[in-house]
């Protein structure tokens, strides 16, 4: 039995069956990007008979990697022997791939075996240490900002100019080199090193480079638009003269400039490989015509883009709804009411009419910044509607999960002073509490040799009184690490956590309304989407500067948000909003006016129409 | 002993529920109505759970009583003619809204436990799923079957009853967001569902038309949102006063310890007929079919009521009577009866005064409606009362069916009858 390609449209089929040599697939939102990638891999294995060992598929998240493998199991012909070899296939994020390179060759880049990956909170502690010892003039409160700047600085390789760094380079260089020295002393690396060090490895050791080049004959890259410069270079190094690179992405959906990825690099691949075959996937299977028309007319205002069109397969649908609220609370109330209508009423007493065919899990509320989520989560809480907030907990120590990560690291290594210093300010101020805490850590360590990781974490969250909601999320994360003893699984689990990206904790099976940033919604789709907080200054966000290139990045982000919607899209803004500690009055986002009027319906909240007079029938007279 | 039980009520912590729904008033009104076992409702709500833990103490196995220090003062307020013992059974109603087989399902289920420890175990599990604090009847994105499994995990002594199973929007067999059978909803756990609540808009004969419900016991409860509605539908038992005996009676109806139910006239329920409330359009199932399911006034889809839905799923003709089923009695609330005689609103002073006077004189409401000899009613000061009650007991009343959330309207006498009676008095 051979691979069934009948599900694909002609252009998808062309992409899947492309001959060897470089291919660039431009896949707009909802055009079946993941499906096309999965079929390409299946095609290589089952039709061309390529050994899965020779194939490397790079995904953007660990979750996407797992989903890709599951998908392959489904589409590969059941009777073929290919599925048995699937375990030899490498589907991985670049960070996880980089880590595997380093675990094989750590001594080549000056690391000892068992090196660890720092969490952001530990980076902050380390920078604080440097600032207090060497740069006493620097405020310790700026440590987190410094961590971000260090990362920016480290990723400036290959001739990039610094992106508007306002600091004196000399000062920054000193802090950076002190930071790098500390990492080396402690035998730890940060997340950026998972790309940068393998890059050095491949640059400086030709024999290792050739090894990998010979191993991976076929390299496939998903979400190509979001690679930053070092990641691009790493992939370039992996591609040998005989490698076939097949990359798929959409420049209009590049939303990670703050991580150093840029649209201009999207075409670099074709420039550097002139014989590249370029295929545009333009048939959109996700959104209705009005949603797509609205999104396209927004993105067309970007000057820095590759012209790319989209055609809807679903011409019928309601217009894009726009709601102007007086303030953020009115906005939240409107959305809760609307959600109640969408599910056809949540209560018997408050009868309401609406489409009623949606479930809570069909609905997402998207925003530009996490700070915006509060009025919505509060209104949902009040209404009793189930919801899940995705992300927003970084591994930053100020969040509860950052706190738990530090505790787990101490269980692994009680002498981990960075973790202890990250936790210390959160401990009870009573003098003996330090001792109590350390003895608890000691007990967890002993426990870890005979209980499962889930049990260990349960004990910790119970005794350290961690909030229920967070706790549930954690226990879901720990699921794949439940076999065996906690002390054996703990290093793997911590590594896994440190590589998680925002949005990977989204649980599609939860019967709940999902709240997340537009960034986290990348790659997802929902029958109904609310994009909230659409005010000038908030979305487009001007917190980080107002360069034209940034405006275009914000527009792409808005485009990504809009194209998450399948059937219904609501856009809302508030005249007045409490944000960053102040009441702000802001006009509606200019993006709203970029949508053609004929695809919009403005919603105004009227007071309930009075009940029509019911004519009494005269049954009894 | 013989007693009446109303398992499904809500506390003041539920939405759209009277502030009066506290333990004191529930205790008081259970006596005025003649209900011995009454549900606590809302045990998943943290505030209500705390109040239950503080004010109740265990009585007979699995049942609870209001502690003496709380009940003494209330007892004094209750007419001697109505004073009786009251027991609480730990109960909750959960609103599950979830997707199954690509359709949004909204199902209400009742859960019972014999002890507070099991309640707190279930509450701990549900806290992780959703928000228990904002509503006494919480909305959870939880599959009914999963909910049943969790209740069993909390205690194998739990009792699980799908609520008002025919209500169009929020029930397991409802037309809008329910299933076509219990099996479709509960799958392999279906055999653990022994009992369903029929709801105000259906009575046992309507349910008997489904052979699929032959093995299921049908109970009726008030779903009271205010104290004076307690007992408007209820269940009659002749067994020991205990949680376990009640369960046993329900699970084994052939023992004859579950005597039957006290019912609304189903036409009086809010969803008996089809229709569109906003337009004031009330339709019989036949009319709905004729109109193609659309409101004749505005053209929108009508809300399909219970009668229609039963007809849809029924595999037997109307009027079918299986053997060995508990009996039932349809009644009208006493204030409703007085209101009609006095031609004054149910909550008016005139009606309320007579209502309490009758309770003091004759006994609790369900006694007056069901048992009180007509001769005793003659001394009530309301001349039409004996005949009115007699007509209710015989089911000789006229009802304009309820639809799309609008209660039905009951008349005991037609105008002619009434005028004739009034005149003959002089
Ligand atoms: Zn209910
Ligand atoms: Zn109508």
PDB file of C-alpha atoms in Angstrom, chain A residues 187-417:
ATOM      1  CA  UNK A 187      29.519  24.524  34.573  1.00  0.00           C
ATOM      2  CA  UNK A 188      26.136  25.889  33.524  1.00  0.00           C
ATOM      3  CA  UNK A 189      24.781  27.343  30.307  1.00  0.00           C
ATOM      4  CA  UNK A 190      21.828  29.548  29.456  1.00  0.00           C
ATOM      5  CA  UNK A 191      19.192  28.943  26.774  1.00  0.00           C
ATOM      6  CA  UNK A 192      21.064  30.995  24.161  1.00  0.00           C
ATOM      7  CA  UNK A 193      24.088  28.721  24.611  1.00  0.00           C
ATOM      8  CA  UNK A 194      21.976  25.791  23.385  1.00  0.00           C
ATOM      9  CA  UNK A 195      22.288  27.369  19.933  1.00  0.00           C
ATOM     10  CA  UNK A 196      25.519  29.343  20.207  1.00  0.00           C
ATOM     11  CA  UNK A 197      27.741  26.597  21.575  1.00  0.00           C
ATOM     12  CA  UNK A 198      26.689  23.983  19.019  1.00  0.00           C
ATOM     13  CA  UNK A 199      27.338  26.638  16.390  1.00  0.00           C
ATOM     14  CA  UNK A 200      30.892  27.026  17.668  1.00  0.00           C
ATOM     15  CA  UNK A 201      31.180  23.255  17.758  1.00  0.00           C
ATOM     16  CA  UNK A 202      30.223  22.939  14.096  1.00  0.00           C
ATOM     17  CA  UNK A 203      32.349  25.913  13.043  1.00  0.00           C
ATOM     18  CA  UNK A 204      35.528  24.849  14.773  1.00  0.00           C
ATOM     19  CA  UNK A 205      35.449  21.094  14.357  1.00  0.00           C
ATOM     20  CA  UNK A 206      35.027  20.229  10.670  1.00  0.00           C
ATOM     21  CA  UNK A 207      35.036  16.496  11.383  1.00  0.00           C
ATOM     22  CA  UNK A 208      32.053  16.847  13.745  1.00  0.00           C
ATOM     23  CA  UNK A 209      30.300  19.098  11.254  1.00  0.00           C
ATOM     24  CA  UNK A 210      30.782  16.554   8.471  1.00  0.00           C
ATOM     25  CA  UNK A 211      29.533  13.797  10.733  1.00  0.00           C
ATOM     26  CA  UNK A 212      26.239  15.569  11.249  1.00  0.00           C
ATOM     27  CA  UNK A 213      26.065  16.661   7.609  1.00  0.00           C
ATOM     28  CA  UNK A 214      26.459  13.062   6.521  1.00  0.00           C
ATOM     29  CA  UNK A 215      23.907  11.906   8.985  1.00  0.00           C
ATOM     30  CA  UNK A 216      21.102  14.292   7.993  1.00  0.00           C
ATOM     31  CA  UNK A 217      20.521  14.087   4.240  1.00  0.00           C
ATOM     32  CA  UNK A 218      17.095  15.651   4.525  1.00  0.00           C
ATOM     33  CA  UNK A 219      16.508  18.665   6.708  1.00  0.00           C
ATOM     34  CA  UNK A 220      12.971  20.003   7.075  1.00  0.00           C
ATOM     35  CA  UNK A 221      12.244  23.185   8.985  1.00  0.00           C
ATOM     36  CA  UNK A 222       8.880  24.315  10.285  1.00  0.00           C
ATOM     37  CA  UNK A 223       7.994  27.911  11.271  1.00  0.00           C
ATOM     38  CA  UNK A 224      11.010  29.028   9.341  1.00  0.00           C
ATOM     39  CA  UNK A 225      10.070  32.726   9.710  1.00  0.00           C
ATOM     40  CA  UNK A 226      10.794  32.682  13.424  1.00  0.00           C
ATOM     41  CA  UNK A 227      14.409  31.570  13.301  1.00  0.00           C
ATOM     42  CA  UNK A 228      16.840  34.135  14.648  1.00  0.00           C
ATOM     43  CA  UNK A 229      20.262  34.700  13.145  1.00  0.00           C
ATOM     44  CA  UNK A 230      22.234  32.162  15.226  1.00  0.00           C
ATOM     45  CA  UNK A 231      19.562  29.545  14.583  1.00  0.00           C
ATOM     46  CA  UNK A 232      19.761  30.249  10.879  1.00  0.00           C
ATOM     47  CA  UNK A 233      23.520  29.888  10.977  1.00  0.00           C
ATOM     48  CA  UNK A 234      23.319  26.643  12.903  1.00  0.00           C
ATOM     49  CA  UNK A 235      20.999  25.174  10.285  1.00  0.00           C
ATOM     50  CA  UNK A 236      23.240  26.450   7.523  1.00  0.00           C
ATOM     51  CA  UNK A 237      26.171  24.638   9.105  1.00  0.00           C
ATOM     52  CA  UNK A 238      24.129  21.450   9.293  1.00  0.00           C
ATOM     53  CA  UNK A 239      23.380  21.555   5.583  1.00  0.00           C
ATOM     54  CA  UNK A 240      26.195  19.916   3.603  1.00  0.00           C
ATOM     55  CA  UNK A 241      26.618  19.935  -0.155  1.00  0.00           C
ATOM     56  CA  UNK A 242      24.398  16.869  -0.503  1.00  0.00           C
ATOM     57  CA  UNK A 243      21.703  17.938   1.939  1.00  0.00           C
ATOM     58  CA  UNK A 244      18.201  18.596   0.700  1.00  0.00           C
ATOM     59  CA  UNK A 245      16.682  21.453   2.680  1.00  0.00           C
ATOM     60  CA  UNK A 246      12.897  21.792   2.662  1.00  0.00           C
ATOM     61  CA  UNK A 247      11.647  24.718   4.652  1.00  0.00           C
ATOM     62  CA  UNK A 248       8.147  25.914   5.333  1.00  0.00           C
ATOM     63  CA  UNK A 249       6.826  29.072   6.949  1.00  0.00           C
ATOM     64  CA  UNK A 250       5.122  32.373   6.411  1.00  0.00           C
ATOM     65  CA  UNK A 251       6.911  35.715   6.546  1.00  0.00           C
ATOM     66  CA  UNK A 252       3.619  37.409   7.415  1.00  0.00           C
ATOM     67  CA  UNK A 253       3.542  35.428  10.630  1.00  0.00           C
ATOM     68  CA  UNK A 254       7.049  36.303  11.850  1.00  0.00           C
ATOM     69  CA  UNK A 255       6.395  37.519  15.375  1.00  0.00           C
ATOM     70  CA  UNK A 256       9.616  36.968  17.261  1.00  0.00           C
ATOM     71  CA  UNK A 257      11.743  39.982  16.354  1.00  0.00           C
ATOM     72  CA  UNK A 258      12.343  40.426  20.074  1.00  0.00           C
ATOM     73  CA  UNK A 259      14.109  37.106  20.014  1.00  0.00           C
ATOM     74  CA  UNK A 260      16.208  38.328  17.115  1.00  0.00           C
ATOM     75  CA  UNK A 261      14.314  36.826  14.188  1.00  0.00           C
ATOM     76  CA  UNK A 262      13.614  39.113  11.267  1.00  0.00           C
ATOM     77  CA  UNK A 263      11.502  38.991   8.143  1.00  0.00           C
ATOM     78  CA  UNK A 264      14.419  39.918   5.966  1.00  0.00           C
ATOM     79  CA  UNK A 265      16.109  36.641   6.809  1.00  0.00           C
ATOM     80  CA  UNK A 266      13.135  34.865   5.317  1.00  0.00           C
ATOM     81  CA  UNK A 267      14.339  35.496   1.799  1.00  0.00           C
ATOM     82  CA  UNK A 268      17.969  34.998   2.683  1.00  0.00           C
ATOM     83  CA  UNK A 269      17.579  31.301   2.099  1.00  0.00           C
ATOM     84  CA  UNK A 270      16.474  31.844  -1.470  1.00  0.00           C
ATOM     85  CA  UNK A 271      19.119  34.472  -2.085  1.00  0.00           C
ATOM     86  CA  UNK A 272      21.829  32.141  -0.877  1.00  0.00           C
ATOM     87  CA  UNK A 273      20.371  29.198  -2.774  1.00  0.00           C
ATOM     88  CA  UNK A 274      19.274  30.666  -6.109  1.00  0.00           C
ATOM     89  CA  UNK A 275      18.030  27.355  -7.484  1.00  0.00           C
ATOM     90  CA  UNK A 276      15.400  27.190  -4.693  1.00  0.00           C
ATOM     91  CA  UNK A 277      11.970  25.981  -5.695  1.00  0.00           C
ATOM     92  CA  UNK A 278       9.277  28.265  -4.220  1.00  0.00           C
ATOM     93  CA  UNK A 279       5.712  27.086  -3.675  1.00  0.00           C
ATOM     94  CA  UNK A 280       2.886  29.238  -2.253  1.00  0.00           C
ATOM     95  CA  UNK A 281       0.079  27.528  -0.369  1.00  0.00           C
ATOM     96  CA  UNK A 282      -2.861  29.892  -0.612  1.00  0.00           C
ATOM     97  CA  UNK A 283      -5.975  27.789  -0.056  1.00  0.00           C
ATOM     98  CA  UNK A 284      -7.128  28.547   3.482  1.00  0.00           C
ATOM     99  CA  UNK A 285      -9.190  25.855   5.165  1.00  0.00           C
ATOM    100  CA  UNK A 286      -9.639  27.598   8.487  1.00  0.00           C
ATOM    101  CA  UNK A 287     -11.356  30.964   8.385  1.00  0.00           C
ATOM    102  CA  UNK A 288     -14.492  32.286   6.762  1.00  0.00           C
ATOM    103  CA  UNK A 289     -14.261  34.779   3.916  1.00  0.00           C
ATOM    104  CA  UNK A 290     -15.004  37.920   5.996  1.00  0.00           C
ATOM    105  CA  UNK A 291     -12.314  37.052   8.563  1.00  0.00           C
ATOM    106  CA  UNK A 292      -9.756  36.352   5.862  1.00  0.00           C
ATOM    107  CA  UNK A 293     -10.643  39.471   3.879  1.00  0.00           C
ATOM    108  CA  UNK A 294     -10.241  41.556   7.032  1.00  0.00           C
ATOM    109  CA  UNK A 295      -6.908  39.982   7.939  1.00  0.00           C
ATOM    110  CA  UNK A 296      -5.498  40.330   4.431  1.00  0.00           C
ATOM    111  CA  UNK A 297      -6.383  43.993   4.151  1.00  0.00           C
ATOM    112  CA  UNK A 298      -4.540  44.588   7.421  1.00  0.00           C
ATOM    113  CA  UNK A 299      -1.357  42.744   6.484  1.00  0.00           C
ATOM    114  CA  UNK A 300      -1.227  44.405   3.061  1.00  0.00           C
ATOM    115  CA  UNK A 301      -0.198  47.616   4.794  1.00  0.00           C
ATOM    116  CA  UNK A 302       3.187  46.096   5.600  1.00  0.00           C
ATOM    117  CA  UNK A 303       5.837  47.222   3.117  1.00  0.00           C
ATOM    118  CA  UNK A 304       8.391  44.663   4.120  1.00  0.00           C
ATOM    119  CA  UNK A 305       6.671  41.495   2.954  1.00  0.00           C
ATOM    120  CA  UNK A 306       6.510  38.888   0.221  1.00  0.00           C
ATOM    121  CA  UNK A 307       3.212  39.289  -1.632  1.00  0.00           C
ATOM    122  CA  UNK A 308       1.087  36.319  -0.746  1.00  0.00           C
ATOM    123  CA  UNK A 309      -2.621  35.796  -1.187  1.00  0.00           C
ATOM    124  CA  UNK A 310      -5.174  33.629   0.570  1.00  0.00           C
ATOM    125  CA  UNK A 311      -8.438  32.113  -0.616  1.00  0.00           C
ATOM    126  CA  UNK A 312     -11.105  30.966   1.781  1.00  0.00           C
ATOM    127  CA  UNK A 313     -12.819  27.617   1.394  1.00  0.00           C
ATOM    128  CA  UNK A 314     -15.678  28.870   3.489  1.00  0.00           C
ATOM    129  CA  UNK A 315     -17.346  31.880   1.874  1.00  0.00           C
ATOM    130  CA  UNK A 316     -20.167  32.160   4.403  1.00  0.00           C
ATOM    131  CA  UNK A 317     -19.787  33.674   7.811  1.00  0.00           C
ATOM    132  CA  UNK A 318     -20.765  36.574   9.984  1.00  0.00           C
ATOM    133  CA  UNK A 319     -18.823  39.829   9.711  1.00  0.00           C
ATOM    134  CA  UNK A 320     -16.015  40.747  12.080  1.00  0.00           C
ATOM    135  CA  UNK A 321     -17.607  42.177  15.205  1.00  0.00           C
ATOM    136  CA  UNK A 322     -16.112  45.310  16.717  1.00  0.00           C
ATOM    137  CA  UNK A 323     -16.994  46.528  20.187  1.00  0.00           C
ATOM    138  CA  UNK A 324     -15.972  49.879  21.697  1.00  0.00           C
ATOM    139  CA  UNK A 325     -16.259  49.756  25.478  1.00  0.00           C
ATOM    140  CA  UNK A 326     -16.194  52.655  27.891  1.00  0.00           C
ATOM    141  CA  UNK A 327     -13.589  50.943  30.053  1.00  0.00           C
ATOM    142  CA  UNK A 328     -11.896  47.594  30.599  1.00  0.00           C
ATOM    143  CA  UNK A 329     -14.624  46.380  32.914  1.00  0.00           C
ATOM    144  CA  UNK A 330     -17.359  47.093  30.423  1.00  0.00           C
ATOM    145  CA  UNK A 331     -15.251  45.318  27.835  1.00  0.00           C
ATOM    146  CA  UNK A 332     -14.948  42.267  30.079  1.00  0.00           C
ATOM    147  CA  UNK A 333     -18.652  42.270  30.892  1.00  0.00           C
ATOM    148  CA  UNK A 334     -19.510  42.411  27.206  1.00  0.00           C
ATOM    149  CA  UNK A 335     -17.294  39.442  26.472  1.00  0.00           C
ATOM    150  CA  UNK A 336     -18.720  37.330  29.269  1.00  0.00           C
ATOM    151  CA  UNK A 337     -22.255  38.079  28.043  1.00  0.00           C
ATOM    152  CA  UNK A 338     -21.232  37.219  24.520  1.00  0.00           C
ATOM    153  CA  UNK A 339     -19.668  33.931  25.625  1.00  0.00           C
ATOM    154  CA  UNK A 340     -22.882  33.037  27.432  1.00  0.00           C
ATOM    155  CA  UNK A 341     -24.748  33.637  24.184  1.00  0.00           C
ATOM    156  CA  UNK A 342     -22.248  31.639  22.156  1.00  0.00           C
ATOM    157  CA  UNK A 343     -22.813  28.555  24.286  1.00  0.00           C
ATOM    158  CA  UNK A 344     -26.565  29.204  24.258  1.00  0.00           C
ATOM    159  CA  UNK A 345     -26.828  30.265  27.895  1.00  0.00           C
ATOM    160  CA  UNK A 346     -25.035  28.941  30.929  1.00  0.00           C
ATOM    161  CA  UNK A 347     -27.970  29.170  33.317  1.00  0.00           C
ATOM    162  CA  UNK A 348     -31.586  28.200  33.265  1.00  0.00           C
ATOM    163  CA  UNK A 349     -32.625  31.389  35.045  1.00  0.00           C
ATOM    164  CA  UNK A 350     -30.900  33.798  32.697  1.00  0.00           C
ATOM    165  CA  UNK A 351     -32.379  32.659  29.478  1.00  0.00           C
ATOM    166  CA  UNK A 352     -30.471  34.042  26.535  1.00  0.00           C
ATOM    167  CA  UNK A 353     -30.626  33.537  22.845  1.00  0.00           C
ATOM    168  CA  UNK A 354     -27.555  33.093  20.713  1.00  0.00           C
ATOM    169  CA  UNK A 355     -25.908  30.783  18.253  1.00  0.00           C
ATOM    170  CA  UNK A 356     -25.479  28.261  21.042  1.00  0.00           C
ATOM    171  CA  UNK A 357     -23.422  25.773  19.071  1.00  0.00           C
ATOM    172  CA  UNK A 358     -20.119  26.585  20.760  1.00  0.00           C
ATOM    173  CA  UNK A 359     -18.524  24.942  23.767  1.00  0.00           C
ATOM    174  CA  UNK A 360     -16.166  26.748  26.152  1.00  0.00           C
ATOM    175  CA  UNK A 361     -13.156  25.076  24.552  1.00  0.00           C
ATOM    176  CA  UNK A 362     -14.121  26.630  21.209  1.00  0.00           C
ATOM    177  CA  UNK A 363     -13.490  30.117  22.540  1.00  0.00           C
ATOM    178  CA  UNK A 364     -10.253  32.035  23.047  1.00  0.00           C
ATOM    179  CA  UNK A 365      -9.558  35.500  24.396  1.00  0.00           C
ATOM    180  CA  UNK A 366      -6.286  36.806  22.988  1.00  0.00           C
ATOM    181  CA  UNK A 367      -4.344  39.861  24.109  1.00  0.00           C
ATOM    182  CA  UNK A 368      -1.084  41.595  23.344  1.00  0.00           C
ATOM    183  CA  UNK A 369       0.313  41.513  26.873  1.00  0.00           C
ATOM    184  CA  UNK A 370      -0.323  39.312  29.853  1.00  0.00           C
ATOM    185  CA  UNK A 371      -1.138  42.316  31.992  1.00  0.00           C
ATOM    186  CA  UNK A 372      -4.338  42.702  30.002  1.00  0.00           C
ATOM    187  CA  UNK A 373      -5.780  39.368  31.105  1.00  0.00           C
ATOM    188  CA  UNK A 374      -6.852  40.432  34.571  1.00  0.00           C
ATOM    189  CA  UNK A 375     -10.282  42.041  33.974  1.00  0.00           C
ATOM    190  CA  UNK A 376     -11.256  39.105  31.780  1.00  0.00           C
ATOM    191  CA  UNK A 377     -10.176  36.369  34.136  1.00  0.00           C
ATOM    192  CA  UNK A 378     -11.909  38.233  36.944  1.00  0.00           C
ATOM    193  CA  UNK A 379     -15.184  38.603  35.031  1.00  0.00           C
ATOM    194  CA  UNK A 380     -15.104  34.932  34.045  1.00  0.00           C
ATOM    195  CA  UNK A 381     -14.386  33.951  37.634  1.00  0.00           C
ATOM    196  CA  UNK A 382     -17.338  36.004  38.787  1.00  0.00           C
ATOM    197  CA  UNK A 383     -19.642  34.490  36.165  1.00  0.00           C
ATOM    198  CA  UNK A 384     -18.585  30.954  37.022  1.00  0.00           C
ATOM    199  CA  UNK A 385     -17.539  30.169  33.434  1.00  0.00           C
ATOM    200  CA  UNK A 386     -14.591  27.742  33.377  1.00  0.00           C
ATOM    201  CA  UNK A 387     -11.420  29.209  31.878  1.00  0.00           C
ATOM    202  CA  UNK A 388      -7.710  28.480  31.576  1.00  0.00           C
ATOM    203  CA  UNK A 389      -4.961  31.074  31.437  1.00  0.00           C
ATOM    204  CA  UNK A 390      -2.079  29.840  29.339  1.00  0.00           C
ATOM    205  CA  UNK A 391       1.466  30.888  30.117  1.00  0.00           C
ATOM    206  CA  UNK A 392       2.121  34.065  31.969  1.00  0.00           C
ATOM    207  CA  UNK A 393       4.089  31.953  34.333  1.00  0.00           C
ATOM    208  CA  UNK A 394       7.607  32.168  33.081  1.00  0.00           C
ATOM    209  CA  UNK A 395      10.250  30.432  35.053  1.00  0.00           C
ATOM    210  CA  UNK A 396      10.795  33.812  36.612  1.00  0.00           C
ATOM    211  CA  UNK A 397      11.147  33.376  40.360  1.00  0.00           C
ATOM    212  CA  UNK A 398       8.374  35.882  41.067  1.00  0.00           C
ATOM    213  CA  UNK A 399       5.904  33.343  39.787  1.00  0.00           C
ATOM    214  CA  UNK A 400       4.961  30.338  41.812  1.00  0.00           C
ATOM    215  CA  UNK A 401       6.265  27.932  39.217  1.00  0.00           C
ATOM    216  CA  UNK A 402       9.644  29.652  39.213  1.00  0.00           C
ATOM    217  CA  UNK A 403       9.620  29.100  42.949  1.00  0.00           C
ATOM    218  CA  UNK A 404       8.854  25.417  42.475  1.00  0.00           C
ATOM    219  CA  UNK A 405      11.591  25.033  39.856  1.00  0.00           C
ATOM    220  CA  UNK A 406      14.106  26.442  42.328  1.00  0.00           C
ATOM    221  CA  UNK A 407      12.925  24.070  45.051  1.00  0.00           C
ATOM    222  CA  UNK A 408      13.233  21.095  42.697  1.00  0.00           C
ATOM    223  CA  UNK A 409      16.730  22.185  41.732  1.00  0.00           C
ATOM    224  CA  UNK A 410      17.659  22.266  45.399  1.00  0.00           C
ATOM    225  CA  UNK A 411      16.240  18.796  45.883  1.00  0.00           C
ATOM    226  CA  UNK A 412      18.538  17.701  43.075  1.00  0.00           C
ATOM    227  CA  UNK A 413      21.458  19.595  44.525  1.00  0.00           C
ATOM    228  CA  UNK A 414      21.041  20.971  48.100  1.00  0.00           C
ATOM    229  CA  UNK A 415      24.127  23.119  47.613  1.00  0.00           C
ATOM    230  CA  UNK A 416      22.642  24.978  44.685  1.00  0.00           C
ATOM    231  CA  UNK A 417      23.149  28.442  46.164  1.00  0.00           C
TER     232      UNK A 417
END
